[in-house]
Coordinates of C-alpha atoms in Angstrom, one line a residue:
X1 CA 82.5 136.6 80.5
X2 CA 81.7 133.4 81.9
X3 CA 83.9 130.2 81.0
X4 CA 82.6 127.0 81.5
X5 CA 85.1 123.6 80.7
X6 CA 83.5 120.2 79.9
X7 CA 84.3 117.7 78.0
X8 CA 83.7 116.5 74.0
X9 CA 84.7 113.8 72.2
X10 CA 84.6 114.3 68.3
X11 CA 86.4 117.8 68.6
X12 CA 89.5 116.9 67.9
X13 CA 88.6 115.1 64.5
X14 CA 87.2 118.8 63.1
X15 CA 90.2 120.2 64.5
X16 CA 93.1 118.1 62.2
X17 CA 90.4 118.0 58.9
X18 CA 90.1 121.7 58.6
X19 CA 91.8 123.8 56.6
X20 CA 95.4 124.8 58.1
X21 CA 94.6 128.8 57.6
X22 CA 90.9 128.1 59.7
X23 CA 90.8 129.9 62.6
X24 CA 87.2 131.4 63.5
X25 CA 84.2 130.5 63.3
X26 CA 84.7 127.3 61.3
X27 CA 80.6 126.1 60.7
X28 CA 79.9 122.4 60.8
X29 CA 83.2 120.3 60.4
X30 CA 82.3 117.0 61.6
X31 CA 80.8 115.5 58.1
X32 CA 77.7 114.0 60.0
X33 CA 80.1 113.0 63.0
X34 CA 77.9 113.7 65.9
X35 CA 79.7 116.0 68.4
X36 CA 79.2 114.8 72.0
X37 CA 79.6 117.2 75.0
X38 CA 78.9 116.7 78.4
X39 CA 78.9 118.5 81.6
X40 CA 80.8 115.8 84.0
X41 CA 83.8 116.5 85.2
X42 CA 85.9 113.4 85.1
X43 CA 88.7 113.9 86.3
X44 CA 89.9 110.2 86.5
X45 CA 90.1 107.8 83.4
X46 CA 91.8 104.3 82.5
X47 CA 92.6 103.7 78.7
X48 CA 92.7 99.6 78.4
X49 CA 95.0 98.5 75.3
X50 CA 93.8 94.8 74.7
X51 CA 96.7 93.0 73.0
X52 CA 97.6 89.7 71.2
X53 CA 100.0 87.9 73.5
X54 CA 102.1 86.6 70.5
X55 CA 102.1 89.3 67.9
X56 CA 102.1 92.3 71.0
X57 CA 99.4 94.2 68.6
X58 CA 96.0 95.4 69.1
X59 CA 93.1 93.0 68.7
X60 CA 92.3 93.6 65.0
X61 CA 88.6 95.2 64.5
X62 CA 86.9 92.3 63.9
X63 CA 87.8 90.4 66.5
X64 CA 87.2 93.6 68.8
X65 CA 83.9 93.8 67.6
X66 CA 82.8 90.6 69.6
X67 CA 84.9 91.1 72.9
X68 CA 83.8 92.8 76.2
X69 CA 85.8 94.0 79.1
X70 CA 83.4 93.1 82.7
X71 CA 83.8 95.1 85.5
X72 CA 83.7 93.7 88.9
X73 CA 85.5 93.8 92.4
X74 CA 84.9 96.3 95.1
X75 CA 84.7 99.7 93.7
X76 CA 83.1 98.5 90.6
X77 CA 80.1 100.5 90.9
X78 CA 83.0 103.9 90.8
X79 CA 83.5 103.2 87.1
X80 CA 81.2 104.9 84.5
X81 CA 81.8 105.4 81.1
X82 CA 84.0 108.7 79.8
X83 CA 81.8 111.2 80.2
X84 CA 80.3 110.0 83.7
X85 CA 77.2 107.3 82.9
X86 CA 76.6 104.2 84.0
X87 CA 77.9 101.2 82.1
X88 CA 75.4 99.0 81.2
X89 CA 75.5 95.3 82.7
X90 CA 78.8 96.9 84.1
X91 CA 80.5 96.2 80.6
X92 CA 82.7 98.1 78.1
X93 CA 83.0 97.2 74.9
X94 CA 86.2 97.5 72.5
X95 CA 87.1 99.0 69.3
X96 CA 90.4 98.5 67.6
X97 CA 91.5 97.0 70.6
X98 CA 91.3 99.7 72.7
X99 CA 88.8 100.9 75.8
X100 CA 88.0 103.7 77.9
X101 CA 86.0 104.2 81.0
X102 CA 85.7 107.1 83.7
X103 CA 86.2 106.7 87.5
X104 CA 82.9 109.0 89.4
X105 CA 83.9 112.0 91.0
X106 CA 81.7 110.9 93.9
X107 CA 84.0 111.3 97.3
X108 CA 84.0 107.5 97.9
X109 CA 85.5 107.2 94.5
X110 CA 88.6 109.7 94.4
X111 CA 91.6 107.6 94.4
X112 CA 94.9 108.2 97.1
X113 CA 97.7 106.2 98.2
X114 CA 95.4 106.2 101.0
X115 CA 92.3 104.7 100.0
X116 CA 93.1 103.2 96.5
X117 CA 89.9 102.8 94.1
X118 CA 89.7 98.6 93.1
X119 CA 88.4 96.9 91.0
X120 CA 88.8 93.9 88.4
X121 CA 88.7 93.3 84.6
X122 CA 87.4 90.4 83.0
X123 CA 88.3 90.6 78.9
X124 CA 86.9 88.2 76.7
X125 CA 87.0 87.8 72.9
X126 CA 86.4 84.7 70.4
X127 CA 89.5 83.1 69.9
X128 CA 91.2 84.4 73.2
X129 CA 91.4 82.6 76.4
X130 CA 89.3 84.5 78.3
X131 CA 91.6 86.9 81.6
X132 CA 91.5 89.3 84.0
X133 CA 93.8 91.9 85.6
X134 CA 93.3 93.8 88.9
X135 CA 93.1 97.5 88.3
X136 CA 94.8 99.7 91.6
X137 CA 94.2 103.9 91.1
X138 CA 96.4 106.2 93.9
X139 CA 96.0 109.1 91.7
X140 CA 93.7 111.2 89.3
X141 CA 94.2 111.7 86.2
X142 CA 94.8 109.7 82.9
X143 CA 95.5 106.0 83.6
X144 CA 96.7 103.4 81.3
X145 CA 96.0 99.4 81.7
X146 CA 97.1 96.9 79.2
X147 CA 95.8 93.7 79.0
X148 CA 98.0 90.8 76.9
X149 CA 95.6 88.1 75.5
X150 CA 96.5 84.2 74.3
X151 CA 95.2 83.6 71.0
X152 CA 94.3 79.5 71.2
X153 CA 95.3 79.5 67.8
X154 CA 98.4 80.8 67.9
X155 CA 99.7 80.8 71.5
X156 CA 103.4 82.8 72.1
X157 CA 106.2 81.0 73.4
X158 CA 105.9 79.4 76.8
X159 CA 102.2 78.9 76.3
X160 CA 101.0 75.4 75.2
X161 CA 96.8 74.7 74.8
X162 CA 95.7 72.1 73.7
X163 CA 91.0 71.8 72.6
X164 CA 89.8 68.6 72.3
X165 CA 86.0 67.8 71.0
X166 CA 84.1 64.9 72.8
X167 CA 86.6 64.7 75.4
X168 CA 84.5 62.4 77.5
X169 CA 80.2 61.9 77.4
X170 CA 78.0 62.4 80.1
X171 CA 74.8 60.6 80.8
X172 CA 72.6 62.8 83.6
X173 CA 76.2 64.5 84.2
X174 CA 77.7 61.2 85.5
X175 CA 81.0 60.9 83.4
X176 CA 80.5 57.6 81.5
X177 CA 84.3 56.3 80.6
X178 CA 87.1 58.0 82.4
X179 CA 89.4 60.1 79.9
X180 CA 92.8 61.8 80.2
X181 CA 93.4 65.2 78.4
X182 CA 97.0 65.9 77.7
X183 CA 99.7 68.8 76.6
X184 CA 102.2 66.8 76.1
X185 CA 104.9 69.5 75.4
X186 CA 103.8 70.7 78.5
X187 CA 103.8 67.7 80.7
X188 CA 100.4 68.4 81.7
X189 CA 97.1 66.2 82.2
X190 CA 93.9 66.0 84.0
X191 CA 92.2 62.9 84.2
X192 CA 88.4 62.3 84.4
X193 CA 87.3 59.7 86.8
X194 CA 84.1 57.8 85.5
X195 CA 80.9 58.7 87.7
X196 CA 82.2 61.7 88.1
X197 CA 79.1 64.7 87.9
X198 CA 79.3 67.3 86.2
X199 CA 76.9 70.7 86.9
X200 CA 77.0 74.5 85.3
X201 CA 76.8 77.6 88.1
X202 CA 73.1 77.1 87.6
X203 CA 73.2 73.6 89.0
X204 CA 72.3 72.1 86.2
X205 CA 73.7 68.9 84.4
X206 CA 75.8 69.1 81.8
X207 CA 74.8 66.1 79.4
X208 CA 76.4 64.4 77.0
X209 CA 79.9 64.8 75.2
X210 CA 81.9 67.7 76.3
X211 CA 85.0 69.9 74.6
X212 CA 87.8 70.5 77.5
X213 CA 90.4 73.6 76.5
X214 CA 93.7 73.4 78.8
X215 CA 96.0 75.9 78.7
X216 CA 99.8 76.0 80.5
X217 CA 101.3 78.6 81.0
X218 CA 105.4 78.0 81.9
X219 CA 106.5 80.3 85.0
X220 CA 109.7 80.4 84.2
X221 CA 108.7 82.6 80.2
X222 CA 108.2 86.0 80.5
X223 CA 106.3 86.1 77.5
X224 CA 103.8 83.5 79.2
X225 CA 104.3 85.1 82.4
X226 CA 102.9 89.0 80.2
X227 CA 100.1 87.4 79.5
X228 CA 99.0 85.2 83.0
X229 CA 95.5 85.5 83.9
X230 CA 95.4 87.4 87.0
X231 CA 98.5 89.0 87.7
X232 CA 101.7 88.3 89.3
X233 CA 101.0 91.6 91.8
X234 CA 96.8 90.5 93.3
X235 CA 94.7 90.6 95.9
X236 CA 94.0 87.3 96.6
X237 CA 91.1 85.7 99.3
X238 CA 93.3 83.3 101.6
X239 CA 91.7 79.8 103.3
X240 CA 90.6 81.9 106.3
X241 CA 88.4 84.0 104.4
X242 CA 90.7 87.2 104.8
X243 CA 91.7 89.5 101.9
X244 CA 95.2 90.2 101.1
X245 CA 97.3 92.1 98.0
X246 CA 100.3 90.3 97.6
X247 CA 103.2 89.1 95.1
X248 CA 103.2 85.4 94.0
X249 CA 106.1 83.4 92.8
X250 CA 104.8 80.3 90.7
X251 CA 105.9 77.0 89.7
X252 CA 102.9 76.8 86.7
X253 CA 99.5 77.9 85.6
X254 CA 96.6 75.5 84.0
X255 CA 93.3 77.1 82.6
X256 CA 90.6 74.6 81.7
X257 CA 87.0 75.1 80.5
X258 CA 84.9 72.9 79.7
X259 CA 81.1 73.2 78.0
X260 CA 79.0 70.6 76.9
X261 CA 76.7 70.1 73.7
X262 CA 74.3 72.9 74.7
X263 CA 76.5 75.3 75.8
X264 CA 76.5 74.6 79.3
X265 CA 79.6 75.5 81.2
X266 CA 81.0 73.3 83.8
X267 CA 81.6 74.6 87.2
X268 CA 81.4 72.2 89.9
X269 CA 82.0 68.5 90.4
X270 CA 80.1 65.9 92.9
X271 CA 81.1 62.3 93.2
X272 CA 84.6 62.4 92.9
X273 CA 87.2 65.3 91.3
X274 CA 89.2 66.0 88.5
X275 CA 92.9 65.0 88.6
X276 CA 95.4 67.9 87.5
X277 CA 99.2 67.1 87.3
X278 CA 101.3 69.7 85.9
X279 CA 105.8 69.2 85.4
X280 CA 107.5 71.8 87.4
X281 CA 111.0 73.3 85.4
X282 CA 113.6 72.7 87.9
X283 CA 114.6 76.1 87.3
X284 CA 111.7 77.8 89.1
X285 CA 112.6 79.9 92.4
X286 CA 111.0 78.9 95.7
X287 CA 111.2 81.9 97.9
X288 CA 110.5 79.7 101.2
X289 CA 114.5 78.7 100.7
X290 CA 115.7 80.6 98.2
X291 CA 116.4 79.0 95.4
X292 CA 115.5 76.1 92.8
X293 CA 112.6 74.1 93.3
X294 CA 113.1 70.4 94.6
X295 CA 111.0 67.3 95.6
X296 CA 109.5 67.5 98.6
X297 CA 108.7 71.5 98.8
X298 CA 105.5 72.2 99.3
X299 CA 102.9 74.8 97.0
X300 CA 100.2 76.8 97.4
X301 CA 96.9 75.7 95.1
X302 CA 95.2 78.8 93.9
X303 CA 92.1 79.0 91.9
X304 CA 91.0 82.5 89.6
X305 CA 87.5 82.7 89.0
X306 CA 87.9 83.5 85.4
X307 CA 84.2 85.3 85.7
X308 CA 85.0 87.7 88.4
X309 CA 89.3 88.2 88.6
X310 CA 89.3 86.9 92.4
X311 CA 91.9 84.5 93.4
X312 CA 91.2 82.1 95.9
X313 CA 93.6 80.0 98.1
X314 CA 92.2 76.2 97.9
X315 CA 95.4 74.2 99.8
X316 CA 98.8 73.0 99.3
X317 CA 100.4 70.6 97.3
X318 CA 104.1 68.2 97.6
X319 CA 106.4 68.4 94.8
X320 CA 107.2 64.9 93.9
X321 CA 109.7 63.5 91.3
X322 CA 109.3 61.2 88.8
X323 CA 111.0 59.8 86.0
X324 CA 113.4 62.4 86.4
X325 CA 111.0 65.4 86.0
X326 CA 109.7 67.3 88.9
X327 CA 105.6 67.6 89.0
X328 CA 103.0 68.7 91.1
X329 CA 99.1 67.2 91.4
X330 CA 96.0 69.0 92.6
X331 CA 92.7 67.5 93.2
X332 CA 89.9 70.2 91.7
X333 CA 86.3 70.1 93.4
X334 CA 85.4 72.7 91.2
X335 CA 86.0 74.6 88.0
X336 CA 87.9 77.9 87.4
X337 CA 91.7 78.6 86.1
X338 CA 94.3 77.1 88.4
X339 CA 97.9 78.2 89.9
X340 CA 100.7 76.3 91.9
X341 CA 102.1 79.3 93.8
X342 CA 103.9 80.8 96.7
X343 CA 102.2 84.0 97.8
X344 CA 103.9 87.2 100.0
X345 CA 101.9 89.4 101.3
X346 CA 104.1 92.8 101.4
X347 CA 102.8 95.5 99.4
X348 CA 103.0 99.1 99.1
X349 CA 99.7 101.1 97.9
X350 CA 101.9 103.8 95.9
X351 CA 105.9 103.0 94.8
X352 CA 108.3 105.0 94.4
X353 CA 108.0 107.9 91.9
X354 CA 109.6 108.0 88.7
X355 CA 110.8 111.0 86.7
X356 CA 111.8 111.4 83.0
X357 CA 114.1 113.7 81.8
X358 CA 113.5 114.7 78.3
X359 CA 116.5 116.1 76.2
X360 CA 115.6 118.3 74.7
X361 CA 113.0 119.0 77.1
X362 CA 109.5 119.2 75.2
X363 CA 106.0 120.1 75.7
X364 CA 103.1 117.4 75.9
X365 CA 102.6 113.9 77.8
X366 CA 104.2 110.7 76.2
X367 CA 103.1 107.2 76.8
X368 CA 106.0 104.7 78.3
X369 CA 105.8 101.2 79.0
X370 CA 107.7 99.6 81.8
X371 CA 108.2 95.6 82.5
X372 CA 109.1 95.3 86.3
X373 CA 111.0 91.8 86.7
X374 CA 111.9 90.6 89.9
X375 CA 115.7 90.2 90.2
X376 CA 115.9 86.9 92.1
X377 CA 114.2 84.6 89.3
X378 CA 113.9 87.3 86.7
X379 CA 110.4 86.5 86.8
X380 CA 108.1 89.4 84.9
X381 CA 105.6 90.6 87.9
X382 CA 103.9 93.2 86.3
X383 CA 103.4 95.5 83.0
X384 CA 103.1 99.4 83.5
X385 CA 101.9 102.0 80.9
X386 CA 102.2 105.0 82.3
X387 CA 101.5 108.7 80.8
X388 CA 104.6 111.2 81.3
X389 CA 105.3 114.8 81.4
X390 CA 108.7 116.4 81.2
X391 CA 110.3 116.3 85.3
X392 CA 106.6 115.3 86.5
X393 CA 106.9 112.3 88.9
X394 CA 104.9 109.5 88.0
X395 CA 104.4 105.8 90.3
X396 CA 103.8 102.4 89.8
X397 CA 100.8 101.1 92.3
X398 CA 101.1 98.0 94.6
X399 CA 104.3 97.1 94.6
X400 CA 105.9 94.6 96.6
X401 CA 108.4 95.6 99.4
X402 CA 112.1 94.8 100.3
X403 CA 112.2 92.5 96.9
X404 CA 115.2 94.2 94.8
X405 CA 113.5 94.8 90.9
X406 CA 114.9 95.3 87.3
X407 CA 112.8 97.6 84.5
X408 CA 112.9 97.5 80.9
X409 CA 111.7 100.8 79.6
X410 CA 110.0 100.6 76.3
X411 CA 108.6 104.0 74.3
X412 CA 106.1 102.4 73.0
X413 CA 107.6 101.4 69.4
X414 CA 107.7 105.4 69.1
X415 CA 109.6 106.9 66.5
X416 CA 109.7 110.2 68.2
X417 CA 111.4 108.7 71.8
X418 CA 114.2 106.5 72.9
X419 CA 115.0 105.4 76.0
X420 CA 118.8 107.0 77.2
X421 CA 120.8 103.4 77.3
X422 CA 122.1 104.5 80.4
X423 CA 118.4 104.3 82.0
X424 CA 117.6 100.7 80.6
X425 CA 117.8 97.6 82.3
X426 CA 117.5 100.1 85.6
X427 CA 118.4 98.3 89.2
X428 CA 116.6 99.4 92.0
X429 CA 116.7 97.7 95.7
X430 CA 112.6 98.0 95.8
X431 CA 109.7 99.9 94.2
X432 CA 108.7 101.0 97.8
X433 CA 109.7 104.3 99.1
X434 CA 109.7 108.3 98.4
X435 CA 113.5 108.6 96.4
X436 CA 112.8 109.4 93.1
X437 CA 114.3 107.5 90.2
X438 CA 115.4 109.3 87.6
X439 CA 114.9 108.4 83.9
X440 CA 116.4 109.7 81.0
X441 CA 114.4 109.9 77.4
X442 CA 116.1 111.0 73.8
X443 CA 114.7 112.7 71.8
X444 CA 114.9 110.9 68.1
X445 CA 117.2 113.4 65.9
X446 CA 115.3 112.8 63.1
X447 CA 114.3 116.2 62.1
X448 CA 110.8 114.8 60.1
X449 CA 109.1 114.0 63.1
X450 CA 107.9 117.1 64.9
X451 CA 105.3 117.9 67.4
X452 CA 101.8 119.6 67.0
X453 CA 100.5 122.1 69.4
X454 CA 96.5 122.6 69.2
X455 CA 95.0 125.5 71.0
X456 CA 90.9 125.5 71.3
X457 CA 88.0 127.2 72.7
X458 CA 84.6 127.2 71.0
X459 CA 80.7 128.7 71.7
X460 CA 77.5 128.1 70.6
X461 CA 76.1 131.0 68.6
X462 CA 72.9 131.5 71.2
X463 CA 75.4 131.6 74.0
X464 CA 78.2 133.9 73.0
X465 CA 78.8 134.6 76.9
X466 CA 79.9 130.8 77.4
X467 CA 83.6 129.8 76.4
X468 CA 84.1 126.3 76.4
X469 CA 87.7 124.5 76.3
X470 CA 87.1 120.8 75.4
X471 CA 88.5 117.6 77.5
X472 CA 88.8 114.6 75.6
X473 CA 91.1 111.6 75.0
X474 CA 91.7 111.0 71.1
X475 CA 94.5 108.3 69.0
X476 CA 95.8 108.3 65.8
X477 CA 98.1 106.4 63.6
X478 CA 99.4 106.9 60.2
X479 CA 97.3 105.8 57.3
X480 CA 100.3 103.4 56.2
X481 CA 100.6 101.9 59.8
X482 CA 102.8 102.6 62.6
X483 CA 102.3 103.1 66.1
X484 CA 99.7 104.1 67.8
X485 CA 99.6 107.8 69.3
X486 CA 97.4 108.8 72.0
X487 CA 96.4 112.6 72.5
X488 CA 94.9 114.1 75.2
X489 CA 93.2 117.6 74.9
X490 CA 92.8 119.1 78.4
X491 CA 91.0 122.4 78.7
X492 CA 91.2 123.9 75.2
X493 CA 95.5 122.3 74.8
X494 CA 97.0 119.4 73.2
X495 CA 99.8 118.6 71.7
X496 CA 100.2 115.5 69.4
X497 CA 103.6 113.8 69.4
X498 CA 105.6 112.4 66.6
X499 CA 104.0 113.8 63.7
X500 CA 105.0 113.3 60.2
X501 CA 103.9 116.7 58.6
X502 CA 102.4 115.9 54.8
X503 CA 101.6 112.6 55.8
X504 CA 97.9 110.8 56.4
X505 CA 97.1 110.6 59.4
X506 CA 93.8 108.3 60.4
X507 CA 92.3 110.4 64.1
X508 CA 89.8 108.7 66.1
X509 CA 88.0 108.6 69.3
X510 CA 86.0 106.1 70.9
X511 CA 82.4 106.2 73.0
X512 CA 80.4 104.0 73.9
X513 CA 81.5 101.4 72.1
X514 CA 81.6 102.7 68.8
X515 CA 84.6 104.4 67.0
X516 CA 83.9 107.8 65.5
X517 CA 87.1 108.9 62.8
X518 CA 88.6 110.7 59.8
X519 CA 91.4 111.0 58.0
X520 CA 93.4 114.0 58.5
X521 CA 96.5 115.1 56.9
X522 CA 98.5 117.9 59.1
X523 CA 100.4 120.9 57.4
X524 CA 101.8 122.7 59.9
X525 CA 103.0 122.5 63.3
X526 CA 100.6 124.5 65.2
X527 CA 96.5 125.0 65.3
X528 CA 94.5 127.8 66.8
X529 CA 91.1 127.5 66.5
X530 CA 89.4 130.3 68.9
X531 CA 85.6 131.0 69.0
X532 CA 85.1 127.6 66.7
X533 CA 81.5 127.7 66.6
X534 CA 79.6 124.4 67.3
X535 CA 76.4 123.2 65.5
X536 CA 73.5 124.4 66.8
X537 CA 71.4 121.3 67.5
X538 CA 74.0 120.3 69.7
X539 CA 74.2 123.3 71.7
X540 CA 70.3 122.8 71.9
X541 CA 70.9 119.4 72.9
X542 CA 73.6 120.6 75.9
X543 CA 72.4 123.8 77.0
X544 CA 68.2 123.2 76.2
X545 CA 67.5 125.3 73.5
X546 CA 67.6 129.2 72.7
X547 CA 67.9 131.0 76.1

């Protein structure tokens, strides 16, 4: 018999609806959900989890209905969608706060320690301060990226924005009256010189009055720091025009837009610049000498095109005291998000590998989150979701060398996992290197929760000498809230983690934009479903019709 694997996408939703005593031949399960198969063998995918930056949840659905995750940088064109086609306008959109997209199996596009596959993120959604994070693959497989958002309504701690309508007018683009935005809590402000012009990336004039957003972002927060635009861990363009990945350490961050009465966007400035003077906490780190910050250091001026993810290195700026505060001033000839930083330039492709030890050992992969802080100023460079398996080693890509590193290991909010106390809070010299590190997961005692093992393979009727076992990336989450559980079915085997058995369950997956789901309640803690007969217009639709 020939067997054939390839990948489908509402599967998994007949699979937990069905009766628990099905087990052949089950005809037409979906309820008018459209099963989608295809023959592209992706074996590399990143899962985005878009998140509020001050109530750590998913963007609600309706918000998610309006945002859109760009893709740009320089293996852009690498990234499809799931099953392996082109994005359109290189975009994704998001349900439920989530995202998926494929990485093409193309040689140029397989990802090593070696030769990395890059690329950027731009996420946008109304009410968000637009941000972007840099996206570095060593590996196949299942990736996970999560992206922390700042509502401007309701900012987390450490994050201070302030919108302001008819900021200042413009006649021709000239700035009429000179005006000073402020965040006060902040110490932050950018003044407006009059005669200053004002043009769009188009080079058109912006005309007259214009709303200014500012948002600061304090460096020494690490719940400002989860959600800074850009990354603590980029690649970065310096003054010479080279390209380097690197580590920054920063003494503050300022996003600014501004847009004028018809929607134009400022993006550069002629006659004259804008003014931006930020306070500097005394308690920030300045690597050049190893401790606190003080007048008379000098920073780095960093721009992030908020439109592409690329940082760009624009000059250097004196620290300079006054009235008892520390500050720093940059002069901005054009528009994007700004940073006062110190960069490094040390990074590893690949760190270290990680391994979790289960006990008791179990079957299945698990998602755990990891928040790598730096130990010297505690500062948080980067948030890692990685997908385990019981003793399989796992990494955390570009890491910075010789810089000694703390993680907090989260499960997720799972109810199923906890992190061993002894592995929390773990100390390691550096990220860089082959010694594995060794982390230890309980497994919750609470005998309610249990794990569900599915076991699939299914044929079109026209085609009984095919066998197909299904690929496919699903979530669920109980009916009554709760986490949210990722499963992911690879050639005909899943199993589904922390299960309440009796309970409702709402199962989902996610393509092209659109969320396909049902509710499911499971009865039983495994499901084999062979020879599940698929419907026969799809089989038409796949294989072309009656052979």
């Amino acid at each position: 018999m020939y067997i054939k694997r390839f990948g489908s996408w509402t599967l998994l939703l007949a699979l937990l609806t069905i009766a628990p005593s099905a087990c052949k031949k089950v005809t037409n399960p979906l309820d008018n959900l459209k099963l989608i198969i295809d023959y592209n063998l992706i074996k590399t995918t990143v899962d985005f989890h878009i998140k509020d930056a001050t109530t750590g949840q998913y963007l609600g659905s309706e918000v998610s209905r309006d945002a859109l995750i760009i893709i740009s940088g320089k293996d852009a064109q690498g990234v499809v969608d799931p099953v392996g086609g082109k994005l359109k306008d290189n975009s994704v959109k998001v349900t439920r706060g989530l995202a998926s997209v494929g990485i093409s199996p193309a040689p140029a596009y397989v990802p090593s320690a070696t030769k990395p596959v890059e690329f950027s993120v731009v996420v946008m959604a109304p009410g968000y301060l637009t941000t972007t994070r840099q996206v570095s693959l060593t590996q196949t497989g299942r990736h996970f990226v999560e992206v922390t958002m700042v509502s401007l309504n309701n900012t987390p701690n450490g994050v201070n924005a302030t919108q302001q309508s008819g900021a200042a007018n413009l006649n021709n683009g000239s700035v009429t009256a000179s005006a000073t935005l402020t965040i006060p809590a902040a110490g932050t402000s950018l003044n407006i010189p009059q005669g200053l012009i004002m043009k769009d990336a188009n080079g058109n004039l912006l005309q007259g009055q214009i709303d200014i957003t500012m948002v600061h972002f304090d460096p020494t927060n690490s719940q400002a720091l989860n959600a800074f635009p850009g990354g603590m861990l980029p690649t970065v363009k310096r003054a010479n025009g080279s390209t380097q990945k690197g580590m920054f350490y920063t003494a503050g961050f300022v996003a600014i837009d501004i847009i004028d009465q018809n929607g134009r966007v400022a993006a550069t400035f002629e006659n004259g610049t804008l003014e931006l003077t930020t306070e500097v906490s005394n308690q920030v780190y300045n690597p050049n000498n190893g401790g606190p910050v003080a007048a008379g250091n000098a920073v780095g001026i960093w721009s992030l095109n908020e439109n592409t993810g690329q940082w760009q290195e624009e000059g250097s700026t004196t620290i300079f005291s006054q009235a008892g505060k520390l500050k720093a001033t940059a002069q901005l000839g054009h528009l994007s998000y700004y940073g006062f930083n110190w960069f490094g330039s040390n990074i590893c492709e690949q760190g270290r590998p990680f391994v979790f030890n289960i006990n008791p050992s179990l079957q299945g992969s698990f998602l755990i989150k990891a928040k790598v802080f730096r130990q010297a100023d505690n500062a948080l460079l980067t948030t890692s979701l990685m997908w385990i398996s019981n003793g399989q080693p796992v990494f955390i890509t570009g890491m910075p060398t010789n810089t000694p590193i703390r993680i907090e290991w989260s499960t997720e909010n799972s109810p199923f996992l906890l992190v061993d106390p002894g592995s929390q809070n773990m100390l390691l010299n550096e990220l860089c290197g082959s010694t594995p590190a060794q982390v230890n997961l309980l497994v919750n005692s609470n005998n309610n929760y249990t794990n569900i093992v599915i076991q699939v393979s299914v044929f079109c009727a026209d085609r009984p000498e095919l066998v197909i076992y299904p690929s496919f990336t699903a979530y669920c989450q109980l009916l009554s809230g709760g986490p949210v559980i990722p499963i992911e079915m690879i050639q005909g085997q899943a199993v589904v983690p922390g299960i309440l058995l009796g309970e409702v369950y709402y199962v989902w997956v996610i393509y092209e934009g659109n969320e396909y789901g049902a509710q499911a309640t499971p009865t039983q803690t495994e499901y084999s479903l062979i020879d599940f007969e698929i419907p026969a217009d799809v089989c038409n639709e796949v294989f072309g019709g009656s052979k």
